[in-house]
Amino acid sequence: MILVGTVYGWITISLPGLTSGDNMPLKLTDDEGSWLVSLTLIGSTIGAFMGAIIADRYGRRFCLLGCSGFFILGWSFVLLATNVEILYVSRVILGIGVGIAYTASPMYVSEVADTKIRGTLGCLTAVNVLTGWVFTCLIGFFVSYATLACVFLILPMIFVAIFVWFPESPYYLVAVGRRKEAYRSISYFKGTTKRNQLRMEMKHICKILGRDDSFKPNNRSADMNRQSWLDKIRLMKQPSNRRALCIVIGLITAQQLSGNFCTMQYVESLLTKILFPGPYATSTSVLMLRLSFSILTTVSVETVGRRKFLITSTFGLWLTLSVLSCYLGFFRKLNDMGIDNLAFIDVICYQLLYQFGLGTLTNALLGELFPMEAKSVAGAIVMMFDGILGFTVLKLYQVINDNAGLWVTYTIFMFCSLISFVMVYSFVPETEGKNYQEIRALLTEGKVVSTPTKERQCIEVEHGLPRDEENGRRDEVHGDGIADAEIVVNDGNGKERNIEIVSVEHEEKRNVSAVNAELEEERTEERGTKIESSKAERIELENDGAQTTEKQKTELGTTKEERTEIRGAGSETTKGESEEPTDKESRNKLMTVTD
């Protein structure tokens, strides 16, 4: 992101010389200068779309390495420029690199960072941009136009030489099924080679992505890998994603309509208009102060929280812009040195309050609010919106200044900052210390079942997943000490069956071994219960079998008796038939004797 800062800083340091023609290869008009500033944002809009496609297809790391090529090509055009058209092309190419970097960097940082430092690393995006900006202003004062372009031509090469040794995001590797590389990436970023810790982290990533740890994709992960861009855009219709997109676009709008970017591009002109001497040195000092406040926000964001910083920043912008618009409209013509000094102090406060929250945290929230499968399309939408809006504001800034006056421009910025304050206070949630599932619940339902204690840990107990042949399942605990623990019980298909909170007193913390011992004891009891129930079932089956055998024997005896009776009845019938002729013979004999 330092490379992005050099793109913005080059305008700050070179535009006054280009418009005046002093020690420059060409001279620009004010309108050409405004186009030079604005075309960077057009390029960033194109780069945002390209970055989203490359990041999903080839990975975040490849995307960041690839954007260096655009920086090298763009600075080459700046070095060789002999007319304004070549400068225009160079700014578009550099803008493409900026758009790719702004899209892929928050994705990469949010996916490799722990929850505890995710906000800090997200804020480093803004810190690095300002570092590059300040670096450009400092060395630009001492070197020529060509030398400055040569320095910026070397910086992307240094970045590639360093970043090429960093691994790909483990989330991306898991999503595409590259298991071994995913384990190596987790080991690198977590700084551990312990097998249990690696498996626990892998289980956590697989759960978020909707995969099992055997890397056999279920329906969700398989669909995610086959999704077209239209399918990914449809993801924005989900309530949580839709609200997250509205929040981030609202913050981007607040950034642009606060006028800070326009002010920093034309800061020397603004300082000249408020009658302050030495505008170049002053603008560099303002940038250094902004950098210091950005660092302050970065180191304290995990303690104070994102929401408080954003509320303070937007409210402060409204106050400082109110003072600045009043000065430009009513007091500038008085030529009072005291009032002019107050206006200069107000401009400094305006810049610092912007960096205190709104300028630092927006990119961090972009990486936090969206799930992995929606980050690329969300980043592309946000960056394209940012580029289009920024281009419009920059062009209108110069037009309104020329036709209505500077005070009208900053009055508009003042009212927009007031609206931004209301928006942040009403809709932006606090994401400090929350994982992806909690943030998603917060965006969907407006609340999350959690506790604010610093010792809060997450215990994940997953039933139905194979552990070994003996137990037939796996129960694991994530975390070290547990004060307030969330137990999420899933079945083997990754579907949540039960979510409950187990509150434990602060002084009665349990470590992982104790909880694992309890889980093992529960498993032993459950196995004993299963064995007893199995024995009882076998006894019942044996009793049922004995009763069935007796019944069968009884029925068999009954059948034999019936067959005997039938045979007896048959023999008697036969006997009766055989005796009937005997009686007839007797009668015949009797009749013979009578005759």
Coordinates of C-alpha atoms in Angstrom, one line a residue:
M1 CA 0.0 0.0 0.0
I2 CA 3.1 2.3 0.2
L3 CA 3.0 2.1 -3.6
V4 CA -0.5 3.5 -3.6
G5 CA 0.7 6.4 -1.4
T6 CA 3.4 7.3 -3.9
V7 CA 0.7 7.6 -6.7
Y8 CA -1.3 10.1 -4.6
G9 CA 1.8 11.9 -3.3
W10 CA 3.2 12.4 -6.8
I11 CA 0.2 14.7 -7.6
T12 CA 0.7 16.7 -4.4
I13 CA 4.4 17.3 -5.1
S14 CA 4.3 17.6 -8.9
L15 CA 1.0 19.2 -9.8
P16 CA 2.0 22.8 -8.7
G17 CA 5.2 22.5 -10.8
L18 CA 3.4 21.1 -13.8
T19 CA 0.9 23.9 -13.8
S20 CA 3.6 26.5 -13.5
G21 CA 6.1 24.8 -15.8
D22 CA 9.0 25.3 -13.4
N23 CA 11.8 22.6 -14.0
M24 CA 9.2 20.3 -15.7
P25 CA 9.3 18.6 -19.1
L26 CA 5.9 20.1 -19.9
K27 CA 3.3 22.6 -18.7
L28 CA -0.4 21.9 -17.9
T29 CA -3.4 24.1 -17.6
D30 CA -5.6 24.0 -14.5
D31 CA -8.2 21.9 -16.4
E32 CA -5.5 19.4 -17.6
G33 CA -4.3 19.2 -14.0
S34 CA -7.8 18.3 -12.8
W35 CA -8.0 15.6 -15.4
L36 CA -4.6 14.3 -14.3
V37 CA -6.0 13.9 -10.8
S38 CA -9.3 12.5 -11.8
L39 CA -8.0 9.8 -14.3
T40 CA -6.4 7.9 -11.4
L41 CA -9.8 7.3 -10.0
I42 CA -11.1 6.1 -13.4
G43 CA -8.2 3.6 -13.5
S44 CA -9.0 2.4 -10.0
T45 CA -12.5 1.6 -11.0
I46 CA -11.2 -0.7 -13.7
G47 CA -8.6 -2.1 -11.4
A48 CA -11.2 -3.0 -8.8
F49 CA -13.1 -5.2 -11.2
M50 CA -9.9 -6.8 -12.4
G51 CA -8.6 -7.3 -8.9
A52 CA -11.8 -9.1 -7.8
I53 CA -11.5 -11.6 -10.7
I54 CA -7.8 -12.2 -10.3
A55 CA -8.1 -12.6 -6.5
D56 CA -10.8 -15.3 -6.8
R57 CA -9.3 -17.2 -9.7
Y58 CA -5.5 -17.0 -8.9
G59 CA -5.4 -16.0 -5.3
R60 CA -4.8 -12.9 -3.2
R61 CA -1.0 -13.1 -3.2
F62 CA -0.8 -13.5 -7.0
C63 CA -3.2 -10.5 -7.3
L64 CA -1.0 -8.3 -5.1
L65 CA 2.2 -9.4 -6.9
G66 CA 0.5 -8.7 -10.3
C67 CA -0.5 -5.2 -9.5
S68 CA 3.2 -4.3 -9.2
G69 CA 3.4 -4.7 -12.9
F70 CA 1.0 -1.9 -13.4
F71 CA 3.0 0.4 -11.1
I72 CA 6.2 -0.4 -13.0
L73 CA 4.5 0.3 -16.4
G74 CA 2.8 3.5 -15.1
W75 CA 6.0 5.0 -13.7
S76 CA 7.8 4.2 -16.9
F77 CA 5.2 6.2 -18.8
V78 CA 5.7 9.1 -16.3
L79 CA 9.4 9.0 -16.8
L80 CA 9.2 9.0 -20.6
A81 CA 6.2 11.5 -20.9
T82 CA 6.7 14.3 -23.4
N83 CA 3.1 15.4 -23.7
V84 CA 0.0 15.5 -21.5
E85 CA -1.7 12.5 -23.3
I86 CA 1.1 10.2 -22.2
L87 CA 0.7 11.5 -18.6
Y88 CA -3.0 10.7 -18.9
V89 CA -2.2 7.1 -19.9
S90 CA 0.3 6.8 -17.1
R91 CA -2.3 7.9 -14.5
V92 CA -4.9 5.5 -15.8
I93 CA -2.4 2.6 -15.6
L94 CA -1.3 3.6 -12.1
G95 CA -5.0 3.9 -11.1
I96 CA -5.5 0.3 -12.2
G97 CA -2.7 -0.8 -9.9
V98 CA -4.3 1.3 -7.1
G99 CA -7.7 -0.4 -7.7
I100 CA -6.2 -3.9 -7.6
A101 CA -4.2 -3.2 -4.5
Y102 CA -7.2 -1.7 -2.6
T103 CA -9.4 -4.7 -3.6
A104 CA -6.9 -7.5 -2.7
S105 CA -5.1 -6.0 0.3
P106 CA -8.1 -5.9 2.7
M107 CA -9.0 -9.5 1.7
Y108 CA -5.5 -10.8 2.3
V109 CA -5.0 -9.0 5.6
S110 CA -8.4 -10.0 7.1
E111 CA -7.8 -13.7 6.1
V112 CA -4.3 -14.0 7.6
A113 CA -4.8 -12.0 10.8
D114 CA -6.0 -13.2 14.2
T115 CA -9.3 -11.8 15.5
K116 CA -7.4 -9.9 18.2
I117 CA -5.2 -8.0 15.8
R118 CA -7.5 -8.0 12.7
G119 CA -8.5 -4.3 13.2
T120 CA -4.9 -3.2 13.8
L121 CA -3.7 -4.9 10.6
G122 CA -6.7 -3.5 8.7
C123 CA -5.8 0.0 9.8
L124 CA -2.2 -0.5 8.5
T125 CA -3.6 -0.1 5.0
A126 CA -4.3 3.6 5.6
V127 CA -1.0 4.0 7.5
N128 CA 1.0 2.5 4.6
V129 CA -0.8 4.8 2.1
L130 CA 0.1 7.8 4.2
T131 CA 3.7 6.6 4.6
G132 CA 4.1 6.5 0.9
W133 CA 2.5 9.9 0.6
V134 CA 4.8 11.5 3.1
F135 CA 7.8 9.7 1.6
T136 CA 7.0 11.2 -1.8
C137 CA 6.6 14.7 -0.4
L138 CA 9.9 14.5 1.5
I139 CA 12.1 13.2 -1.3
G140 CA 10.3 15.2 -4.0
F141 CA 11.5 18.4 -2.5
F142 CA 15.2 17.4 -3.0
V143 CA 15.2 15.5 -6.3
S144 CA 14.1 16.3 -9.9
Y145 CA 11.1 15.1 -11.8
A146 CA 13.0 12.3 -13.6
T147 CA 14.8 11.1 -10.5
L148 CA 11.5 10.9 -8.5
A149 CA 10.0 8.7 -11.3
C150 CA 13.1 6.5 -11.3
V151 CA 12.8 6.0 -7.5
F152 CA 9.1 5.0 -7.9
L153 CA 10.1 2.6 -10.7
I154 CA 12.3 0.7 -8.3
L155 CA 9.9 0.5 -5.4
P156 CA 7.5 -2.1 -7.0
M157 CA 10.5 -4.3 -7.8
I158 CA 11.6 -4.2 -4.1
F159 CA 8.0 -5.1 -3.1
V160 CA 8.0 -8.1 -5.4
A161 CA 11.4 -9.3 -4.1
I162 CA 10.0 -9.2 -0.5
F163 CA 6.4 -10.3 -0.9
V164 CA 7.2 -13.3 -3.1
W165 CA 8.3 -15.1 0.0
F166 CA 5.0 -14.7 1.7
P167 CA 2.5 -17.6 1.4
E168 CA -1.0 -17.4 0.0
S169 CA -4.0 -16.8 2.3
P170 CA -5.0 -20.1 4.0
Y171 CA -8.7 -19.3 3.4
Y172 CA -8.2 -19.2 -0.3
L173 CA -6.0 -22.4 -0.2
V174 CA -8.7 -24.3 1.7
A175 CA -11.4 -23.0 -0.7
V176 CA -9.6 -24.4 -3.7
G177 CA -8.7 -27.7 -1.9
R178 CA -4.9 -27.2 -1.7
R179 CA -4.5 -28.9 1.7
K180 CA -0.7 -29.1 2.1
E181 CA -0.2 -25.5 1.1
A182 CA -3.0 -24.5 3.5
Y183 CA -1.2 -26.2 6.4
R184 CA 2.1 -24.5 5.5
S185 CA 0.3 -21.1 5.3
I186 CA -1.3 -21.6 8.7
S187 CA 2.0 -22.7 10.2
Y188 CA 3.7 -19.6 8.8
F189 CA 1.1 -17.0 9.9
K190 CA 0.4 -18.6 13.3
G191 CA 4.1 -19.2 14.0
T192 CA 3.6 -22.8 15.1
T193 CA 4.3 -26.3 13.9
K194 CA 2.3 -28.1 16.6
R195 CA 0.0 -30.6 14.9
N196 CA -3.0 -30.1 17.2
Q197 CA -3.0 -26.3 16.8
L198 CA -2.7 -26.6 13.1
R199 CA -5.6 -29.0 13.0
M200 CA -7.8 -26.8 15.2
E201 CA -7.1 -23.8 13.0
M202 CA -7.8 -25.8 9.9
K203 CA -11.1 -27.0 11.4
H204 CA -12.0 -23.4 12.2
I205 CA -11.3 -22.3 8.6
C206 CA -13.2 -25.3 7.1
K207 CA -16.2 -24.5 9.3
I208 CA -16.3 -20.9 8.1
L209 CA -16.0 -22.0 4.4
G210 CA -18.5 -24.8 4.8
R211 CA -16.1 -27.6 4.2
D212 CA -15.2 -30.6 6.3
D213 CA -11.6 -31.2 7.3
S214 CA -11.2 -34.1 5.0
F215 CA -11.4 -31.6 2.1
K216 CA -14.3 -33.3 0.6
P217 CA -16.4 -30.3 -0.5
N218 CA -20.0 -30.2 0.6
N219 CA -22.7 -28.4 -1.4
R220 CA -21.9 -25.0 -0.2
S221 CA -18.1 -25.0 -0.8
A222 CA -18.5 -26.8 -4.2
D223 CA -21.1 -24.2 -5.3
M224 CA -18.8 -21.4 -4.1
N225 CA -16.0 -22.6 -6.3
R226 CA -18.3 -22.8 -9.3
Q227 CA -20.1 -19.5 -8.8
S228 CA -20.3 -17.1 -11.6
W229 CA -20.1 -13.4 -11.1
L230 CA -23.9 -13.1 -11.3
D231 CA -24.2 -15.7 -8.6
K232 CA -21.7 -13.7 -6.4
I233 CA -23.6 -10.5 -7.0
R234 CA -26.8 -12.3 -5.9
L235 CA -25.0 -13.0 -2.6
M236 CA -25.4 -9.3 -1.9
K237 CA -29.1 -9.9 -1.6
Q238 CA -28.6 -11.8 1.7
P239 CA -29.6 -9.6 4.6
S240 CA -26.2 -9.5 6.3
N241 CA -24.3 -8.9 3.1
R242 CA -26.8 -6.2 2.0
R243 CA -26.5 -4.4 5.2
A244 CA -22.7 -4.7 5.2
L245 CA -22.6 -3.3 1.7
C246 CA -24.8 -0.3 2.6
I247 CA -22.6 0.4 5.6
V248 CA -19.3 0.3 3.6
I249 CA -20.7 2.3 0.7
G250 CA -22.0 4.8 3.3
L251 CA -18.5 5.2 4.8
I252 CA -17.0 5.6 1.3
T253 CA -19.5 8.3 0.5
A254 CA -18.7 10.0 3.8
Q255 CA -15.0 9.9 2.9
Q256 CA -15.4 11.5 -0.5
L257 CA -18.1 14.0 0.5
S258 CA -16.0 15.2 3.5
G259 CA -13.7 16.7 0.8
N260 CA -10.5 15.4 2.4
F261 CA -9.2 13.8 -0.8
C262 CA -9.9 16.9 -2.9
T263 CA -8.3 19.0 -0.2
M264 CA -5.1 17.0 -0.1
Q265 CA -4.8 17.0 -3.9
Y266 CA -5.0 20.8 -3.9
V267 CA -3.7 21.4 -0.4
E268 CA -1.0 23.9 -1.5
S269 CA -3.6 25.9 -3.4
L270 CA -5.9 25.9 -0.3
L271 CA -3.1 27.0 2.0
T272 CA -2.2 29.8 -0.3
K273 CA -5.8 31.0 -0.4
I274 CA -5.9 31.2 3.4
L275 CA -2.8 33.4 3.2
F276 CA -0.4 31.0 4.9
P277 CA 3.3 31.3 3.9
G278 CA 5.3 28.2 2.8
P279 CA 2.5 26.0 1.6
Y280 CA 4.8 23.2 0.5
A281 CA 6.5 22.7 3.9
T282 CA 3.1 23.2 5.6
S283 CA 1.4 20.5 3.5
T284 CA 4.2 18.1 4.2
S285 CA 3.9 18.8 8.0
V286 CA 0.1 18.2 7.8
L287 CA 0.7 14.8 6.1
M288 CA 3.2 13.9 8.8
L289 CA 0.6 14.8 11.5
R290 CA -2.0 12.8 9.7
L291 CA 0.4 9.8 9.7
S292 CA 1.0 10.1 13.4
F293 CA -2.8 10.2 14.1
S294 CA -3.3 7.2 11.8
I295 CA -0.7 5.3 13.8
L296 CA -2.4 6.3 17.0
T297 CA -5.7 5.0 15.7
T298 CA -4.1 1.8 14.6
V299 CA -2.5 0.9 18.0
S300 CA -5.7 1.8 20.0
V301 CA -8.5 0.5 17.7
E302 CA -8.6 -2.9 19.5
T303 CA -9.0 -1.1 22.8
V304 CA -11.4 1.7 22.0
G305 CA -13.3 0.1 19.2
R306 CA -14.2 1.1 15.6
R307 CA -17.5 2.7 16.3
K308 CA -16.3 5.3 18.8
F309 CA -13.5 6.4 16.5
L310 CA -15.9 6.8 13.5
I311 CA -18.4 8.8 15.6
T312 CA -15.7 11.1 16.9
S313 CA -14.2 11.5 13.4
T314 CA -17.4 12.4 11.6
F315 CA -18.6 14.8 14.3
G316 CA -15.2 16.5 14.4
L317 CA -15.3 16.9 10.6
W318 CA -18.6 18.6 10.8
L319 CA -17.3 21.1 13.3
T320 CA -14.1 21.9 11.5
L321 CA -15.7 22.2 8.1
S322 CA -18.3 24.6 9.7
V323 CA -15.5 26.8 10.9
L324 CA -13.6 26.6 7.6
S325 CA -16.7 27.4 5.4
C326 CA -17.5 30.4 7.6
Y327 CA -13.9 31.7 7.3
L328 CA -13.8 31.3 3.6
G329 CA -17.2 33.0 3.2
F330 CA -17.0 35.9 5.6
F331 CA -13.6 36.4 7.2
R332 CA -10.9 35.7 4.6
K333 CA -11.2 39.3 3.1
L334 CA -10.5 40.9 6.5
N335 CA -6.7 40.0 6.2
D336 CA -6.5 39.5 10.0
M337 CA -3.5 37.5 10.8
G338 CA -5.1 36.1 14.0
I339 CA -8.1 34.8 12.1
D340 CA -5.9 33.4 9.3
N341 CA -3.9 31.5 11.9
L342 CA -7.1 30.1 13.4
A343 CA -8.2 29.0 9.9
F344 CA -4.8 27.2 9.4
I345 CA -5.2 25.4 12.7
D346 CA -8.7 24.5 11.7
V347 CA -7.4 22.9 8.4
I348 CA -4.9 20.9 10.4
C349 CA -7.6 19.7 12.8
Y350 CA -9.8 18.9 9.8
Q351 CA -7.1 16.6 8.4
L352 CA -6.3 15.0 11.7
L353 CA -9.9 14.2 12.6
Y354 CA -10.5 12.6 9.2
Q355 CA -7.5 10.3 9.7
F356 CA -8.5 9.7 13.3
G357 CA -11.4 7.4 12.2
L358 CA -13.0 7.8 8.8
G359 CA -9.8 7.7 6.8
T360 CA -8.3 4.7 8.6
L361 CA -11.1 2.3 9.5
T362 CA -13.1 2.1 6.3
N363 CA -10.8 -0.4 4.6
A364 CA -10.6 -2.4 7.9
L365 CA -14.4 -2.7 8.0
L366 CA -14.4 -3.8 4.3
G367 CA -12.3 -6.8 5.3
E368 CA -14.4 -7.6 8.4
L369 CA -18.0 -7.3 7.4
F370 CA -18.2 -9.7 4.5
P371 CA -17.8 -13.5 4.4
M372 CA -15.0 -15.0 2.4
E373 CA -17.2 -16.0 -0.6
A374 CA -18.5 -12.4 -0.9
K375 CA -15.3 -10.4 -0.3
S376 CA -14.2 -10.2 -3.9
V377 CA -17.4 -9.0 -5.3
A378 CA -18.0 -6.6 -2.4
G379 CA -14.5 -5.1 -2.8
A380 CA -15.1 -4.6 -6.5
I381 CA -18.4 -3.0 -6.0
V382 CA -17.1 -0.7 -3.3
M383 CA -13.9 0.3 -5.2
M384 CA -15.8 1.0 -8.4
F385 CA -18.3 3.1 -6.5
D386 CA -15.4 4.9 -4.8
G387 CA -13.7 5.6 -8.1
I388 CA -16.8 6.9 -9.8
L389 CA -17.8 9.1 -6.9
G390 CA -14.3 10.3 -6.3
F391 CA -14.0 11.3 -10.0
T392 CA -17.2 13.2 -9.9
V393 CA -16.3 15.0 -6.7
L394 CA -12.8 16.0 -8.0
K395 CA -14.2 17.4 -11.2
L396 CA -17.0 19.3 -9.5
Y397 CA -14.6 20.6 -6.9
Q398 CA -12.7 22.7 -9.5
V399 CA -15.9 23.7 -11.3
I400 CA -17.7 24.9 -8.2
N401 CA -14.6 26.7 -7.0
D402 CA -14.3 28.6 -10.3
N403 CA -18.0 29.5 -10.6
A404 CA -19.3 29.8 -7.0
G405 CA -16.3 30.1 -4.8
L406 CA -14.4 27.9 -2.4
W407 CA -16.7 28.6 0.5
V408 CA -19.6 27.1 -1.3
T409 CA -17.7 23.8 -1.8
Y410 CA -16.7 23.5 1.8
T411 CA -20.3 24.4 2.9
I412 CA -21.5 21.4 0.9
F413 CA -18.8 19.3 2.5
M414 CA -19.9 20.5 5.9
F415 CA -23.6 19.4 5.5
C416 CA -22.5 16.1 4.0
S417 CA -20.3 15.5 7.1
L418 CA -23.3 16.1 9.4
I419 CA -25.3 13.5 7.5
S420 CA -22.3 11.1 7.8
F421 CA -22.3 11.5 11.5
V422 CA -26.0 10.6 11.8
M423 CA -25.4 7.6 9.5
V424 CA -22.5 6.3 11.6
Y425 CA -24.2 6.8 14.9
S426 CA -27.4 5.1 13.7
F427 CA -26.2 2.2 11.6
V428 CA -22.5 1.3 12.0
P429 CA -22.0 -1.7 14.4
E430 CA -19.1 -2.4 16.7
T431 CA -17.0 -5.3 15.4
E432 CA -14.1 -5.1 17.9
G433 CA -13.3 -8.6 19.2
K434 CA -16.0 -10.4 17.2
N435 CA -15.4 -13.4 14.9
Y436 CA -17.1 -13.8 11.5
Q437 CA -20.1 -15.7 12.9
E438 CA -20.8 -13.0 15.4
I439 CA -20.5 -10.2 12.9
R440 CA -22.8 -12.0 10.6
A441 CA -25.4 -12.4 13.3
L442 CA -25.0 -8.8 14.3
L443 CA -25.7 -7.7 10.7
T444 CA -28.6 -10.0 10.3
E445 CA -30.4 -9.7 13.6
G446 CA -28.9 -6.4 15.0
K447 CA -27.5 -8.2 18.0
V448 CA -25.2 -11.0 18.9
V449 CA -25.3 -13.4 21.9
S450 CA -21.9 -12.6 23.5
T451 CA -20.3 -11.0 26.5
P452 CA -18.0 -8.0 26.5
T453 CA -15.4 -9.4 28.9
K454 CA -11.8 -9.4 27.6
E455 CA -11.3 -13.1 28.6
R456 CA -14.1 -14.2 26.2
Q457 CA -13.1 -17.3 24.3
C458 CA -14.9 -19.5 21.8
I459 CA -15.3 -23.2 22.5
E460 CA -16.4 -25.2 19.5
V461 CA -17.7 -28.7 20.2
E462 CA -18.4 -30.5 17.0
H463 CA -20.4 -33.8 17.1
G464 CA -20.6 -36.3 14.4
L465 CA -17.1 -35.8 13.0
P466 CA -14.8 -38.8 13.1
R467 CA -12.0 -38.9 15.6
D468 CA -10.8 -42.4 15.7
E469 CA -12.2 -45.9 15.4
E470 CA -12.7 -46.3 19.2
N471 CA -14.7 -43.1 19.9
G472 CA -16.2 -42.5 16.4
R473 CA -16.4 -38.7 16.9
R474 CA -14.4 -35.6 17.8
D475 CA -14.9 -33.1 20.6
E476 CA -12.4 -30.3 20.8
V477 CA -11.9 -27.0 22.6
H478 CA -10.6 -23.9 21.0
G479 CA -8.8 -21.4 23.2
D480 CA -6.8 -21.2 26.4
G481 CA -8.4 -19.7 29.5
I482 CA -12.2 -19.5 29.4
A483 CA -14.2 -16.9 31.2
D484 CA -17.3 -16.7 29.0
A485 CA -17.5 -19.4 26.5
E486 CA -19.7 -20.0 23.5
I487 CA -20.4 -23.6 22.7
V488 CA -21.5 -24.3 19.1
V489 CA -22.7 -27.8 18.6
N490 CA -22.7 -29.0 15.0
D491 CA -23.6 -32.2 13.3
G492 CA -21.4 -34.0 10.8
N493 CA -22.8 -31.9 7.9
G494 CA -21.8 -28.6 9.4
K495 CA -25.4 -27.7 10.4
E496 CA -25.8 -25.9 13.7
R497 CA -28.1 -27.9 16.1
N498 CA -27.7 -25.9 19.3
I499 CA -26.0 -22.7 20.4
E500 CA -25.7 -21.8 24.0
I501 CA -23.6 -19.6 26.3
V502 CA -21.8 -21.1 29.3
S503 CA -20.9 -18.4 31.8
V504 CA -18.0 -19.1 34.1
E505 CA -16.9 -16.7 36.9
H506 CA -13.7 -14.7 36.2
E507 CA -11.9 -16.2 39.2
E508 CA -13.0 -19.7 38.3
K509 CA -11.4 -19.9 34.9
R510 CA -10.9 -23.4 33.4
N511 CA -8.1 -24.3 31.1
V512 CA -8.4 -26.4 28.0
S513 CA -7.1 -29.5 29.7
A514 CA -9.8 -29.3 32.4
V515 CA -12.5 -28.9 29.8
N516 CA -11.1 -31.7 27.7
A517 CA -11.0 -33.9 30.8
E518 CA -14.7 -33.1 31.4
L519 CA -15.5 -33.9 27.8
E520 CA -13.6 -37.2 28.0
E521 CA -15.5 -38.0 31.2
E522 CA -18.8 -37.3 29.5
R523 CA -17.8 -39.5 26.6
T524 CA -16.8 -42.3 29.0
E525 CA -20.2 -42.0 30.7
E526 CA -22.0 -41.9 27.4
R527 CA -20.2 -45.0 26.2
G528 CA -21.0 -46.8 29.5
T529 CA -24.6 -45.8 29.1
K530 CA -24.6 -47.1 25.6
I531 CA -23.0 -50.4 26.8
E532 CA -25.6 -50.8 29.5
S533 CA -28.4 -50.0 27.2
S534 CA -27.0 -52.5 24.7
K535 CA -26.9 -55.2 27.4
A536 CA -30.5 -54.5 28.4
E537 CA -31.6 -54.6 24.8
R538 CA -29.8 -58.0 24.3
I539 CA -31.5 -59.4 27.5
E540 CA -34.9 -58.2 26.3
L541 CA -34.2 -59.7 22.9
E542 CA -33.2 -63.0 24.6
N543 CA -36.3 -63.0 26.7
D544 CA -38.4 -62.2 23.7
G545 CA -36.6 -65.0 21.9
A546 CA -37.3 -67.5 24.7
Q547 CA -41.0 -66.5 24.8
T548 CA -41.2 -66.9 21.1
T549 CA -39.6 -70.3 21.3
E550 CA -42.1 -71.6 23.9
K551 CA -44.9 -70.1 21.9
Q552 CA -43.6 -71.8 18.8
K553 CA -43.3 -75.1 20.7
T554 CA -46.8 -74.8 22.1
E555 CA -48.1 -74.1 18.7
L556 CA -46.2 -77.0 17.3
G557 CA -47.6 -79.3 20.0
T558 CA -51.1 -78.1 19.3
T559 CA -50.6 -78.8 15.7
K560 CA -49.4 -82.3 16.4
E561 CA -52.5 -83.0 18.6
E562 CA -54.7 -81.6 15.9
R563 CA -53.0 -83.8 13.3
T564 CA -53.4 -86.9 15.7
E565 CA -57.1 -86.1 16.2
I566 CA -57.6 -85.8 12.5
R567 CA -55.9 -89.1 11.9
G568 CA -58.0 -90.8 14.7
A569 CA -61.2 -89.4 13.2
G570 CA -60.1 -90.8 9.8
S571 CA -59.4 -94.3 11.2
E572 CA -62.7 -94.4 12.9
T573 CA -64.4 -93.5 9.7
T574 CA -62.6 -96.2 7.8
K575 CA -63.4 -98.7 10.4
G576 CA -67.1 -97.8 10.3
E577 CA -67.1 -98.3 6.5
S578 CA -65.4 -101.6 6.8
E579 CA -67.9 -102.8 9.4
E580 CA -71.0 -102.0 7.4
P581 CA -70.7 -104.9 4.9
T582 CA -70.4 -107.3 7.9
D583 CA -73.8 -106.3 9.2
K584 CA -75.3 -106.7 5.8
E585 CA -74.0 -110.3 5.5
S586 CA -75.5 -111.0 9.0
R587 CA -78.9 -109.9 7.8
N588 CA -78.6 -112.0 4.7
K589 CA -77.7 -115.0 6.7
L590 CA -80.7 -114.3 9.0
M591 CA -83.1 -114.1 6.1
T592 CA -81.7 -117.3 4.7
V593 CA -82.3 -119.2 8.0
T594 CA -85.9 -117.8 8.2
D595 CA -86.8 -119.0 4.7

